[in-house]
């Protein structure tokens, strides 16, 4: 019998711990992401989501544990590991005084795309995010929602195998938020992209998503939505999340 | 690291810095006006007050405006280096440093590319200043000014490395602005930029010795000697050593192990 080679997991996080000085931020975090699925990293503010993202994107040095992206260990093979990543950071990171086109071309060149490849990809992505015809517009003139769309396009420029979104809906209106979450799920379903979506908003999680619940730097639950709801003895994910992450002080209040 | 990718990334970083510079017209204007005020106003006053003997690399008596030009070139690069670092602190606070440093190229390469891009911006300012100075009547050797180009890359990188070192250890924009002022003016005044060091020794031996410890003195002297096509190996050696020390310290400062320069806690 011939053994079929399995594609590498899009993201494997193994036994990661991290501290800011003496203050622990993450404690023994491990998980694998199922390919072609959206996994919601659900946690309240301060749970450690952004710290985890900073470790996965190589902005922080992973001193304890290991991050492997698309089969490439981040510590030993940084360039190959980061080549597989598309990232939307929590804070907006576009150059305000450059146009959409200039912003995207800058990033495309950083990722190694040729001018021709960049142009084709930018044209296609601007249509996909509904901003075609605005490529010569300065980012400063765009609304918050439009800027976020451009950041999503930027993250997709280099056909990433793994898309990371760190609380991408922060500060967005409802319509843009809906578009964003729908678009992300379409990317997973139609293009087989693996997505890790950090959020503290339960309504951004779809029934078919995998969920990792992070609280105070620890994973308190992981699995499919149904399983998490059942394990918490809750009626829905919102209630399960509240039970898992409500701390003594909050309960007392 | 693939060379095609690295080259494209470098030109992307360079063109971004150029676009930013061209859009900030006030920055270009102030970068030119500052040394021109020194050249026009101070040189007019100092010309009468300050006698200059014939000192290397000059082979004849020179006017004060001729003497001060290399120092003002150094001043442009010093301000530009600090400006570049200030924009790195700004990038860090605004998040675009995260975008840069999470791209699949070695961090040291990305930081060096950023430094070199800032240096090229400073060189444009230098040549714009030199052209205006010559139009105003300051006599400078054209061949030496052309030969100065590679030296300006070295001196610009050195001053950028100093600024980047500071930016890697200073966490907030406001603090950096304060440190910039605290550093720029002593560096500039305690050097050979405005007056020859032998004049300084006549006034105060202690300050003279401090001037000798100031790397900016050697930046200015290296530029001065190059303009007159004279070697100054000591200045060259000290500038290279300063570049290596601050360059390495800056790269260490920007390593993710420190969890610092791109840090920003969130949810």
Short mmCIF file of C-alpha atoms in Angstrom, two decimals:
data_model
loop_
_atom_site.label_atom_id
_atom_site.label_comp_id
_atom_site.label_asym_id
_atom_site.label_seq_id
_atom_site.Cartn_x
_atom_site.Cartn_y
_atom_site.Cartn_z
CA UNK A 1 0.00 0.00 0.00
CA UNK A 2 1.38 3.39 -0.93
CA UNK A 3 1.33 5.97 1.82
CA UNK A 4 -0.02 9.35 0.71
CA UNK A 5 2.03 12.29 1.96
CA UNK A 6 -0.08 14.56 4.13
CA UNK A 7 0.22 18.30 3.51
CA UNK A 8 1.83 20.04 6.50
CA UNK A 9 -0.44 21.68 9.03
CA UNK A 10 -0.85 25.38 8.20
CA UNK A 11 0.07 26.33 11.76
CA UNK A 12 1.36 24.28 14.61
CA UNK A 13 1.97 25.94 17.97
CA UNK A 14 3.80 23.84 20.53
CA UNK A 15 4.16 24.61 24.24
CA UNK A 16 4.55 28.36 23.92
CA UNK A 17 5.00 30.45 27.03
CA UNK A 18 5.84 34.15 27.13
CA UNK A 19 6.29 36.79 29.81
CA UNK A 20 6.67 40.58 29.85
CA UNK A 21 9.41 40.77 32.44
CA UNK A 22 8.04 38.82 35.37
CA UNK A 23 4.43 39.14 34.25
CA UNK A 24 3.31 35.99 32.43
CA UNK A 25 1.29 36.61 29.26
CA UNK A 26 1.02 33.11 27.76
CA UNK A 27 1.31 29.79 29.50
CA UNK A 28 2.01 26.52 27.66
CA UNK A 29 -0.07 27.18 24.55
CA UNK A 30 -0.37 24.34 22.02
CA UNK A 31 -2.69 23.87 19.06
CA UNK A 32 -2.79 22.88 15.39
CA UNK A 33 -4.98 24.54 12.81
CA UNK A 34 -7.08 22.42 10.51
CA UNK A 35 -6.33 23.35 6.89
CA UNK A 36 -8.97 25.23 4.93
CA UNK A 37 -10.93 26.21 8.02
CA UNK A 38 -11.56 29.31 10.05
CA UNK A 39 -10.40 28.96 13.63
CA UNK A 40 -11.58 31.66 16.00
CA UNK A 41 -9.16 32.57 18.77
CA UNK A 42 -11.71 33.78 21.25
CA UNK A 43 -10.61 35.65 24.33
CA UNK A 44 -11.44 38.73 26.37
CA UNK A 45 -9.23 41.82 26.26
CA UNK A 46 -5.85 41.07 27.77
CA UNK A 47 -6.16 37.31 27.27
CA UNK A 48 -2.90 37.19 25.30
CA UNK A 49 -4.21 37.09 21.73
CA UNK A 50 -1.99 39.88 20.39
CA UNK A 51 1.04 38.47 22.20
CA UNK A 52 0.37 35.12 20.57
CA UNK A 53 0.08 36.82 17.16
CA UNK A 54 3.35 38.67 17.76
CA UNK A 55 5.06 35.34 18.43
CA UNK A 56 3.54 33.68 15.35
CA UNK A 57 4.56 36.59 13.12
CA UNK A 58 8.13 36.60 14.46
CA UNK A 59 7.84 40.08 15.97
CA UNK A 60 8.58 38.57 19.37
CA UNK A 61 11.16 35.90 19.91
CA UNK A 62 9.68 32.60 20.92
CA UNK A 63 11.90 31.64 23.85
CA UNK A 64 9.79 28.74 25.09
CA UNK A 65 8.03 26.42 22.67
CA UNK A 66 7.89 26.33 18.90
CA UNK A 67 5.89 27.79 16.02
CA UNK A 68 5.77 25.86 12.74
CA UNK A 69 4.09 27.51 9.74
CA UNK A 70 3.29 25.36 6.70
CA UNK A 71 5.95 22.88 7.80
CA UNK A 72 8.64 25.53 8.35
CA UNK A 73 9.87 26.10 11.92
CA UNK A 74 9.83 29.85 12.49
CA UNK A 75 13.01 29.87 14.55
CA UNK A 76 15.16 27.94 12.08
CA UNK A 77 13.55 28.87 8.78
CA UNK A 78 12.10 32.33 9.37
CA UNK A 79 11.87 33.48 5.75
CA UNK A 80 10.08 30.36 4.50
CA UNK A 81 7.75 30.36 7.49
CA UNK A 82 6.78 34.02 7.09
CA UNK A 83 6.34 33.60 3.32
CA UNK A 84 3.24 31.54 4.02
CA UNK A 85 1.62 34.20 6.19
CA UNK A 86 -0.86 36.95 5.45
CA UNK A 87 -1.45 39.26 8.39
CA UNK A 88 -4.04 41.86 9.33
CA UNK A 89 -2.83 43.58 12.48
CA UNK A 90 -5.16 44.92 15.13
CA UNK A 91 -3.97 48.52 14.67
CA UNK A 92 -4.27 50.04 11.22
CA UNK A 93 -0.86 49.97 9.57
CA UNK A 94 -1.28 51.63 6.18
CA UNK A 95 0.74 54.65 5.08
CA UNK A 96 -1.80 57.44 5.26
CA UNK A 97 -0.13 59.77 2.76
CA UNK A 98 0.39 57.11 0.11
CA UNK A 99 -2.33 55.96 -2.27
CA UNK A 100 -3.95 52.54 -2.07
CA UNK A 101 -1.89 51.51 -5.07
CA UNK A 102 1.38 52.76 -3.54
CA UNK A 103 0.64 51.00 -0.27
CA UNK A 104 -0.10 47.70 -1.98
CA UNK A 105 2.87 47.94 -4.36
CA UNK A 106 5.19 48.67 -1.44
CA UNK A 107 4.01 45.59 0.38
CA UNK A 108 4.04 43.43 -2.78
CA UNK A 109 7.71 44.33 -3.33
CA UNK A 110 8.50 43.49 0.29
CA UNK A 111 7.00 40.07 -0.38
CA UNK A 112 9.10 39.67 -3.53
CA UNK A 113 6.38 40.06 -6.17
CA UNK A 114 7.47 41.52 -9.50
CA UNK A 115 5.82 44.71 -10.78
CA UNK A 116 3.77 42.71 -13.25
CA UNK A 117 2.64 40.17 -10.65
CA UNK A 118 1.82 42.98 -8.24
CA UNK A 119 -0.27 44.89 -10.78
CA UNK A 120 -2.34 41.84 -11.73
CA UNK A 121 -2.91 40.87 -8.13
CA UNK A 122 -3.77 44.42 -7.00
CA UNK A 123 -6.29 44.87 -9.83
CA UNK A 124 -7.95 41.59 -8.91
CA UNK A 125 -8.01 42.20 -5.18
CA UNK A 126 -9.37 45.74 -5.47
CA UNK A 127 -12.35 44.30 -7.31
CA UNK A 128 -12.72 41.58 -4.66
CA UNK A 129 -12.81 44.13 -1.83
CA UNK A 130 -15.09 46.50 -3.73
CA UNK A 131 -12.60 49.37 -4.07
CA UNK A 132 -11.89 49.21 -7.79
CA UNK A 133 -11.27 52.65 -9.27
CA UNK A 134 -9.95 54.02 -5.97
CA UNK A 135 -6.37 52.84 -6.39
CA UNK A 136 -5.05 56.41 -6.82
CA UNK A 137 -6.83 57.61 -3.67
CA UNK A 138 -4.72 58.46 -0.66
CA UNK A 139 -5.43 56.22 2.31
CA UNK A 140 -5.97 59.32 4.49
CA UNK A 141 -9.14 60.01 2.49
CA UNK A 142 -10.62 56.55 3.07
CA UNK A 143 -13.06 55.61 5.81
CA UNK A 144 -12.00 53.21 8.56
CA UNK A 145 -13.89 50.39 6.86
CA UNK A 146 -12.26 51.05 3.48
CA UNK A 147 -8.83 51.10 5.11
CA UNK A 148 -9.52 47.74 6.70
CA UNK A 149 -10.55 46.34 3.32
CA UNK A 150 -7.24 47.53 1.87
CA UNK A 151 -5.41 45.80 4.71
CA UNK A 152 -7.23 42.57 3.93
CA UNK A 153 -6.23 42.94 0.27
CA UNK A 154 -2.64 43.57 1.34
CA UNK A 155 -2.62 40.41 3.45
CA UNK A 156 -3.84 38.39 0.45
CA UNK A 157 -1.39 39.79 -2.12
CA UNK A 158 1.04 36.90 -1.93
CA UNK A 159 -1.51 34.03 -1.83
CA UNK A 160 -0.87 33.13 1.81
CA UNK A 161 -1.56 29.61 3.03
CA UNK A 162 -2.40 31.01 6.45
CA UNK A 163 -4.26 34.25 7.11
CA UNK A 164 -3.98 35.81 10.56
CA UNK A 165 -6.45 38.48 11.61
CA UNK A 166 -5.99 40.17 14.97
CA UNK A 167 -9.33 41.65 16.04
CA UNK A 168 -9.90 42.99 12.52
CA UNK A 169 -13.36 44.38 13.19
CA UNK A 170 -12.24 46.82 15.89
CA UNK A 171 -13.80 50.21 15.18
CA UNK A 172 -15.71 49.08 12.08
CA UNK A 173 -19.37 49.75 11.37
CA UNK A 174 -21.75 46.80 11.28
CA UNK A 175 -21.89 46.55 7.48
CA UNK A 176 -18.11 46.44 7.10
CA UNK A 177 -17.82 44.01 9.97
CA UNK A 178 -20.33 41.67 8.30
CA UNK A 179 -18.52 41.97 4.96
CA UNK A 180 -15.19 41.19 6.59
CA UNK A 181 -16.36 38.10 8.44
CA UNK A 182 -18.25 36.82 5.38
CA UNK A 183 -15.23 37.42 3.13
CA UNK A 184 -12.91 35.59 5.51
CA UNK A 185 -15.19 32.55 5.58
CA UNK A 186 -15.43 32.58 1.78
CA UNK A 187 -11.64 32.55 1.56
CA UNK A 188 -11.52 29.41 3.68
CA UNK A 189 -14.41 27.70 1.91
CA UNK A 190 -13.66 28.64 -1.70
CA UNK A 191 -9.87 28.93 -1.73
CA UNK A 192 -8.95 26.46 1.00
CA UNK A 193 -7.16 29.14 3.01
CA UNK A 194 -6.51 28.48 6.68
CA UNK A 195 -7.64 31.40 8.82
CA UNK A 196 -6.88 32.27 12.44
CA UNK A 197 -9.25 35.00 13.56
CA UNK A 198 -8.59 36.58 16.95
CA UNK A 199 -11.68 38.20 18.39
CA UNK A 200 -13.59 38.82 21.58
CA UNK A 201 -16.90 39.07 19.73
CA UNK A 202 -18.74 35.77 19.78
CA UNK A 203 -21.07 36.74 16.95
CA UNK A 204 -18.10 36.70 14.56
CA UNK A 205 -17.81 32.92 15.00
CA UNK A 206 -19.74 30.73 12.54
CA UNK A 207 -21.20 27.38 13.56
CA UNK A 208 -18.77 25.46 11.37
CA UNK A 209 -15.67 27.20 12.79
CA UNK A 210 -13.17 25.69 15.17
CA UNK A 211 -12.73 27.67 18.36
CA UNK A 212 -9.84 28.16 20.77
CA UNK A 213 -10.83 29.98 23.97
CA UNK A 214 -7.93 31.87 25.51
CA UNK A 215 -8.15 33.39 28.96
CA UNK A 216 -5.40 34.87 31.12
CA UNK A 217 -2.77 33.41 28.82
CA UNK A 218 -4.10 29.84 28.91
CA UNK A 219 -6.26 27.79 26.55
CA UNK A 220 -9.39 27.00 28.52
CA UNK A 221 -11.25 25.19 25.72
CA UNK A 222 -10.67 24.13 22.14
CA UNK A 223 -12.78 22.33 19.56
CA UNK A 224 -15.84 22.79 17.42
CA UNK A 225 -18.53 25.21 18.50
CA UNK A 226 -21.03 22.45 19.45
CA UNK A 227 -18.50 20.62 21.59
CA UNK A 228 -17.48 23.78 23.44
CA UNK A 229 -21.07 24.75 24.13
CA UNK A 230 -21.82 21.23 25.39
CA UNK A 231 -18.72 21.05 27.58
CA UNK A 232 -19.67 24.33 29.27
CA UNK A 233 -23.24 23.16 29.77
CA UNK A 234 -24.40 26.33 28.05
CA UNK A 235 -27.20 27.12 25.65
CA UNK A 236 -24.96 28.81 23.09
CA UNK A 237 -21.38 29.92 22.46
CA UNK A 238 -21.95 33.36 23.96
CA UNK A 239 -23.02 31.84 27.26
CA UNK A 240 -20.23 29.26 27.16
CA UNK A 241 -17.63 31.97 26.53
CA UNK A 242 -18.98 34.10 29.37
CA UNK A 243 -18.87 31.17 31.77
CA UNK A 244 -15.35 30.23 30.78
CA UNK A 245 -13.89 33.70 30.99
CA UNK A 246 -15.94 35.53 33.63
CA UNK A 247 -13.60 36.19 36.52
CA UNK A 248 -14.41 36.54 40.18
CA UNK A 249 -14.40 40.33 40.09
CA UNK A 250 -16.82 40.40 37.19
CA UNK A 251 -19.09 37.84 38.81
CA UNK A 252 -19.15 39.83 42.02
CA UNK A 253 -20.14 42.92 40.10
CA UNK B 1 17.50 35.22 0.83
CA UNK B 2 16.82 35.50 -2.92
CA UNK B 3 18.65 38.42 -4.52
CA UNK B 4 15.71 39.44 -6.73
CA UNK B 5 13.40 39.59 -3.74
CA UNK B 6 15.98 41.48 -1.66
CA UNK B 7 16.55 44.03 -4.45
CA UNK B 8 12.83 44.62 -4.98
CA UNK B 9 12.35 45.05 -1.25
CA UNK B 10 15.22 47.54 -1.02
CA UNK B 11 13.87 49.68 -3.85
CA UNK B 12 10.39 49.53 -2.30
CA UNK B 13 11.76 50.82 1.01
CA UNK B 14 13.80 53.48 -0.80
CA UNK B 15 10.89 54.69 -2.92
CA UNK B 16 8.64 54.83 0.16
CA UNK B 17 11.17 57.04 1.94
CA UNK B 18 11.52 59.24 -1.16
CA UNK B 19 7.74 59.59 -1.51
CA UNK B 20 7.42 60.49 2.14
CA UNK B 21 10.21 63.04 1.83
CA UNK B 22 8.76 64.64 -1.29
CA UNK B 23 5.34 64.87 0.35
CA UNK B 24 6.78 66.58 3.42
CA UNK B 25 7.77 69.84 1.76
CA UNK B 26 8.34 71.51 5.11
CA UNK B 27 10.96 68.90 5.94
CA UNK B 28 12.92 69.61 2.75
CA UNK B 29 12.58 73.34 3.25
CA UNK B 30 13.79 73.27 6.86
CA UNK B 31 16.60 70.88 5.96
CA UNK B 32 17.88 73.53 3.52
CA UNK B 33 17.08 76.68 5.46
CA UNK B 34 18.84 75.56 8.65
CA UNK B 35 22.34 75.24 7.16
CA UNK B 36 21.79 78.21 4.85
CA UNK B 37 21.14 80.45 7.84
CA UNK B 38 24.44 79.30 9.31
CA UNK B 39 26.17 79.87 6.00
CA UNK B 40 24.72 83.30 5.29
CA UNK B 41 24.22 84.86 8.71
CA UNK B 42 26.84 83.24 10.94
CA UNK B 43 29.51 83.09 8.28
CA UNK B 44 29.10 86.83 7.68
CA UNK B 45 29.64 87.57 11.38
CA UNK B 46 32.34 84.98 12.01
CA UNK B 47 34.31 85.97 8.95
CA UNK B 48 35.29 89.19 10.67
CA UNK B 49 35.69 87.77 14.16
CA UNK B 50 37.43 84.47 13.50
CA UNK B 51 40.83 84.24 11.84
CA UNK B 52 41.62 80.96 10.13
CA UNK B 53 45.20 79.85 9.65
CA UNK B 54 46.18 77.49 6.88
CA UNK B 55 45.37 74.02 8.23
CA UNK B 56 45.03 70.73 6.37
CA UNK B 57 43.39 69.97 4.03
CA UNK B 58 43.46 73.62 2.97
CA UNK B 59 46.56 74.78 1.14
CA UNK B 60 45.79 78.46 1.22
CA UNK B 61 43.82 80.95 3.27
CA UNK B 62 40.11 80.34 3.04
CA UNK B 63 37.07 82.35 3.96
CA UNK B 64 34.88 81.22 6.83
CA UNK B 65 32.00 80.20 4.58
CA UNK B 66 34.32 77.74 2.82
CA UNK B 67 35.47 76.37 6.16
CA UNK B 68 31.98 75.86 7.54
CA UNK B 69 30.44 74.02 4.54
CA UNK B 70 31.67 70.50 5.54
CA UNK B 71 30.33 71.08 9.05
CA UNK B 72 26.97 72.13 7.64
CA UNK B 73 26.93 69.06 5.40
CA UNK B 74 27.52 67.00 8.54
CA UNK B 75 24.74 68.95 10.23
CA UNK B 76 22.31 68.09 7.42
CA UNK B 77 23.17 64.41 7.76
CA UNK B 78 22.97 64.54 11.55
CA UNK B 79 19.48 66.05 11.44
CA UNK B 80 18.45 63.66 8.65
CA UNK B 81 19.73 60.66 10.62
CA UNK B 82 17.73 61.74 13.64
CA UNK B 83 14.70 62.50 11.48
CA UNK B 84 14.95 59.01 10.00
CA UNK B 85 15.07 57.52 13.47
CA UNK B 86 12.19 59.66 14.60
CA UNK B 87 10.15 58.32 11.71
CA UNK B 88 11.12 54.79 12.77
CA UNK B 89 9.77 55.49 16.25
CA UNK B 90 6.64 56.90 14.58
CA UNK B 91 6.37 53.80 12.37
CA UNK B 92 6.69 51.66 15.43
CA UNK B 93 3.90 53.49 17.21
CA UNK B 94 1.69 53.53 14.10
CA UNK B 95 2.31 49.85 13.40
CA UNK B 96 3.96 50.05 9.98
CA UNK B 97 7.22 48.78 11.51
CA UNK B 98 5.31 45.56 12.22
CA UNK B 99 4.45 45.25 8.55
CA UNK B 100 8.09 45.74 7.57
CA UNK B 101 9.59 43.37 10.13
CA UNK B 102 7.12 40.55 9.55
CA UNK B 103 8.09 40.26 5.88
CA UNK B 104 10.08 37.18 4.92
CA UNK B 105 13.50 38.82 4.73
CA UNK B 106 16.22 38.92 7.40
CA UNK B 107 15.52 41.60 9.96
CA UNK B 108 19.08 42.95 9.74
CA UNK B 109 18.69 43.39 5.97
CA UNK B 110 15.39 45.25 6.38
CA UNK B 111 16.86 47.59 8.98
CA UNK B 112 19.97 48.25 6.90
CA UNK B 113 17.78 48.96 3.88
CA UNK B 114 15.78 51.42 5.99
CA UNK B 115 19.02 53.10 7.14
CA UNK B 116 20.40 53.31 3.60
CA UNK B 117 17.15 54.76 2.28
CA UNK B 118 17.27 57.50 4.90
CA UNK B 119 20.88 58.14 3.96
CA UNK B 120 20.00 58.64 0.29
CA UNK B 121 17.35 61.14 1.31
CA UNK B 122 20.00 63.03 3.32
CA UNK B 123 22.38 63.02 0.33
CA UNK B 124 19.75 64.72 -1.84
CA UNK B 125 19.50 67.43 0.81
CA UNK B 126 23.30 67.76 0.95
CA UNK B 127 23.71 68.30 -2.78
CA UNK B 128 20.77 70.72 -2.90
CA UNK B 129 22.48 72.72 -0.13
CA UNK B 130 25.88 72.63 -1.85
CA UNK B 131 24.41 73.89 -5.12
CA UNK B 132 22.70 76.80 -3.35
CA UNK B 133 25.90 77.58 -1.40
CA UNK B 134 27.87 77.74 -4.65
CA UNK B 135 25.23 79.94 -6.24
CA UNK B 136 25.60 82.26 -3.25
CA UNK B 137 29.31 82.54 -3.94
CA UNK B 138 31.00 79.92 -1.76
CA UNK B 139 33.87 78.47 -3.74
CA UNK B 140 34.11 74.69 -3.54
CA UNK B 141 35.99 72.17 -5.72
CA UNK B 142 33.48 70.39 -7.95
CA UNK B 143 35.60 67.24 -8.36
CA UNK B 144 35.83 66.87 -4.59
CA UNK B 145 32.09 67.31 -4.23
CA UNK B 146 31.54 64.45 -6.67
CA UNK B 147 34.10 62.28 -4.85
CA UNK B 148 32.26 63.04 -1.64
CA UNK B 149 29.28 60.85 -2.67
CA UNK B 150 30.53 57.47 -1.31
CA UNK B 151 31.78 59.19 1.84
CA UNK B 152 28.34 60.68 2.35
CA UNK B 153 26.89 57.16 2.21
CA UNK B 154 29.28 56.11 5.00
CA UNK B 155 28.75 59.21 7.14
CA UNK B 156 24.99 59.12 6.57
CA UNK B 157 24.84 55.45 7.55
CA UNK B 158 26.91 56.19 10.65
CA UNK B 159 24.61 58.96 11.82
CA UNK B 160 21.53 56.87 10.92
CA UNK B 161 22.98 53.99 12.93
CA UNK B 162 23.37 56.30 15.91
CA UNK B 163 19.77 57.44 15.54
CA UNK B 164 18.50 53.90 15.03
CA UNK B 165 20.37 52.79 18.13
CA UNK B 166 18.62 55.50 20.12
CA UNK B 167 15.24 54.69 18.61
CA UNK B 168 15.63 51.01 19.49
CA UNK B 169 16.10 51.82 23.17
CA UNK B 170 13.66 54.69 23.55
CA UNK B 171 10.09 53.55 23.72
CA UNK B 172 8.05 56.70 23.22
CA UNK B 173 7.94 59.35 20.53
CA UNK B 174 7.93 62.22 23.03
CA UNK B 175 11.04 60.93 24.79
CA UNK B 176 12.85 60.54 21.51
CA UNK B 177 12.21 64.14 20.50
CA UNK B 178 13.72 65.27 23.80
CA UNK B 179 16.77 63.05 23.45
CA UNK B 180 17.27 64.28 19.88
CA UNK B 181 17.63 67.88 21.02
CA UNK B 182 19.80 66.85 23.93
CA UNK B 183 22.13 65.02 21.55
CA UNK B 184 22.17 67.02 18.31
CA UNK B 185 23.30 70.38 19.65
CA UNK B 186 26.19 69.21 21.87
CA UNK B 187 27.36 66.93 19.04
CA UNK B 188 27.28 69.79 16.57
CA UNK B 189 28.81 72.51 18.76
CA UNK B 190 31.46 70.28 20.33
CA UNK B 191 33.03 69.39 17.02
CA UNK B 192 35.14 70.94 14.29
CA UNK B 193 32.01 71.89 12.34
CA UNK B 194 32.03 75.59 13.19
CA UNK B 195 35.62 76.29 14.17
CA UNK B 196 38.95 74.48 13.91
CA UNK B 197 39.84 72.52 17.01
CA UNK B 198 43.03 74.48 17.61
CA UNK B 199 40.84 77.53 18.23
CA UNK B 200 38.82 75.49 20.69
CA UNK B 201 42.00 74.41 22.53
CA UNK B 202 42.91 78.05 23.04
CA UNK B 203 39.59 78.59 24.78
CA UNK B 204 39.29 75.39 26.84
CA UNK B 205 41.45 72.29 26.87
CA UNK B 206 38.64 70.23 28.46
CA UNK B 207 36.15 71.09 25.73
CA UNK B 208 38.86 70.52 23.13
CA UNK B 209 39.33 67.00 24.51
CA UNK B 210 35.58 66.41 24.49
CA UNK B 211 35.55 67.47 20.84
CA UNK B 212 38.20 64.85 20.14
CA UNK B 213 35.96 62.19 21.69
CA UNK B 214 32.97 63.27 19.60
CA UNK B 215 32.51 61.00 16.54
CA UNK B 216 30.78 63.86 14.72
CA UNK B 217 34.14 65.68 14.62
CA UNK B 218 35.51 62.84 12.49
CA UNK B 219 32.41 62.78 10.28
CA UNK B 220 33.00 66.46 9.51
CA UNK B 221 36.74 66.03 9.00
CA UNK B 222 36.25 63.05 6.69
CA UNK B 223 33.86 65.11 4.56
CA UNK B 224 36.22 68.12 4.64
CA UNK B 225 39.27 66.14 3.57
CA UNK B 226 37.35 64.30 0.85
CA UNK B 227 36.10 67.56 -0.68
CA UNK B 228 39.75 68.59 -1.03
CA UNK B 229 40.77 65.12 -2.16
CA UNK B 230 43.10 64.56 0.75
CA UNK B 231 43.18 61.30 2.73
CA UNK B 232 42.31 61.28 6.42
CA UNK B 233 42.69 57.69 7.52
CA UNK B 234 42.16 58.40 11.18
CA UNK B 235 38.80 60.06 10.51
CA UNK B 236 37.87 57.21 8.14
CA UNK B 237 38.79 54.58 10.73
CA UNK B 238 36.86 56.28 13.52
CA UNK B 239 33.78 56.80 11.35
CA UNK B 240 33.81 53.14 10.24
CA UNK B 241 34.27 51.99 13.84
CA UNK B 242 31.43 54.26 15.00
CA UNK B 243 29.18 52.87 12.27
CA UNK B 244 29.95 49.29 13.30
CA UNK B 245 29.44 49.93 17.02
CA UNK B 246 26.14 51.79 16.69
CA UNK B 247 24.96 49.65 13.77
CA UNK B 248 25.44 46.43 15.72
CA UNK B 249 23.93 47.98 18.86
CA UNK B 250 20.89 49.08 16.82
CA UNK B 251 20.42 45.62 15.32
CA UNK B 252 20.64 44.11 18.80
CA UNK B 253 18.10 46.68 19.97
CA UNK B 254 15.68 45.60 17.25
CA UNK B 255 15.97 41.85 17.85
CA UNK B 256 12.69 40.18 18.76
CA UNK B 257 14.39 38.63 21.80
CA UNK B 258 14.01 42.01 23.47
CA UNK B 259 10.33 41.92 22.61
CA UNK B 260 10.68 45.65 22.34
CA UNK B 261 10.81 47.74 19.24
CA UNK B 262 7.72 46.40 17.60
CA UNK B 263 6.01 45.60 20.81
CA UNK B 264 2.48 46.59 21.50
CA UNK B 265 0.15 44.69 23.72
CA UNK B 266 -3.39 44.13 22.77
CA UNK B 267 -6.05 41.63 23.49
#
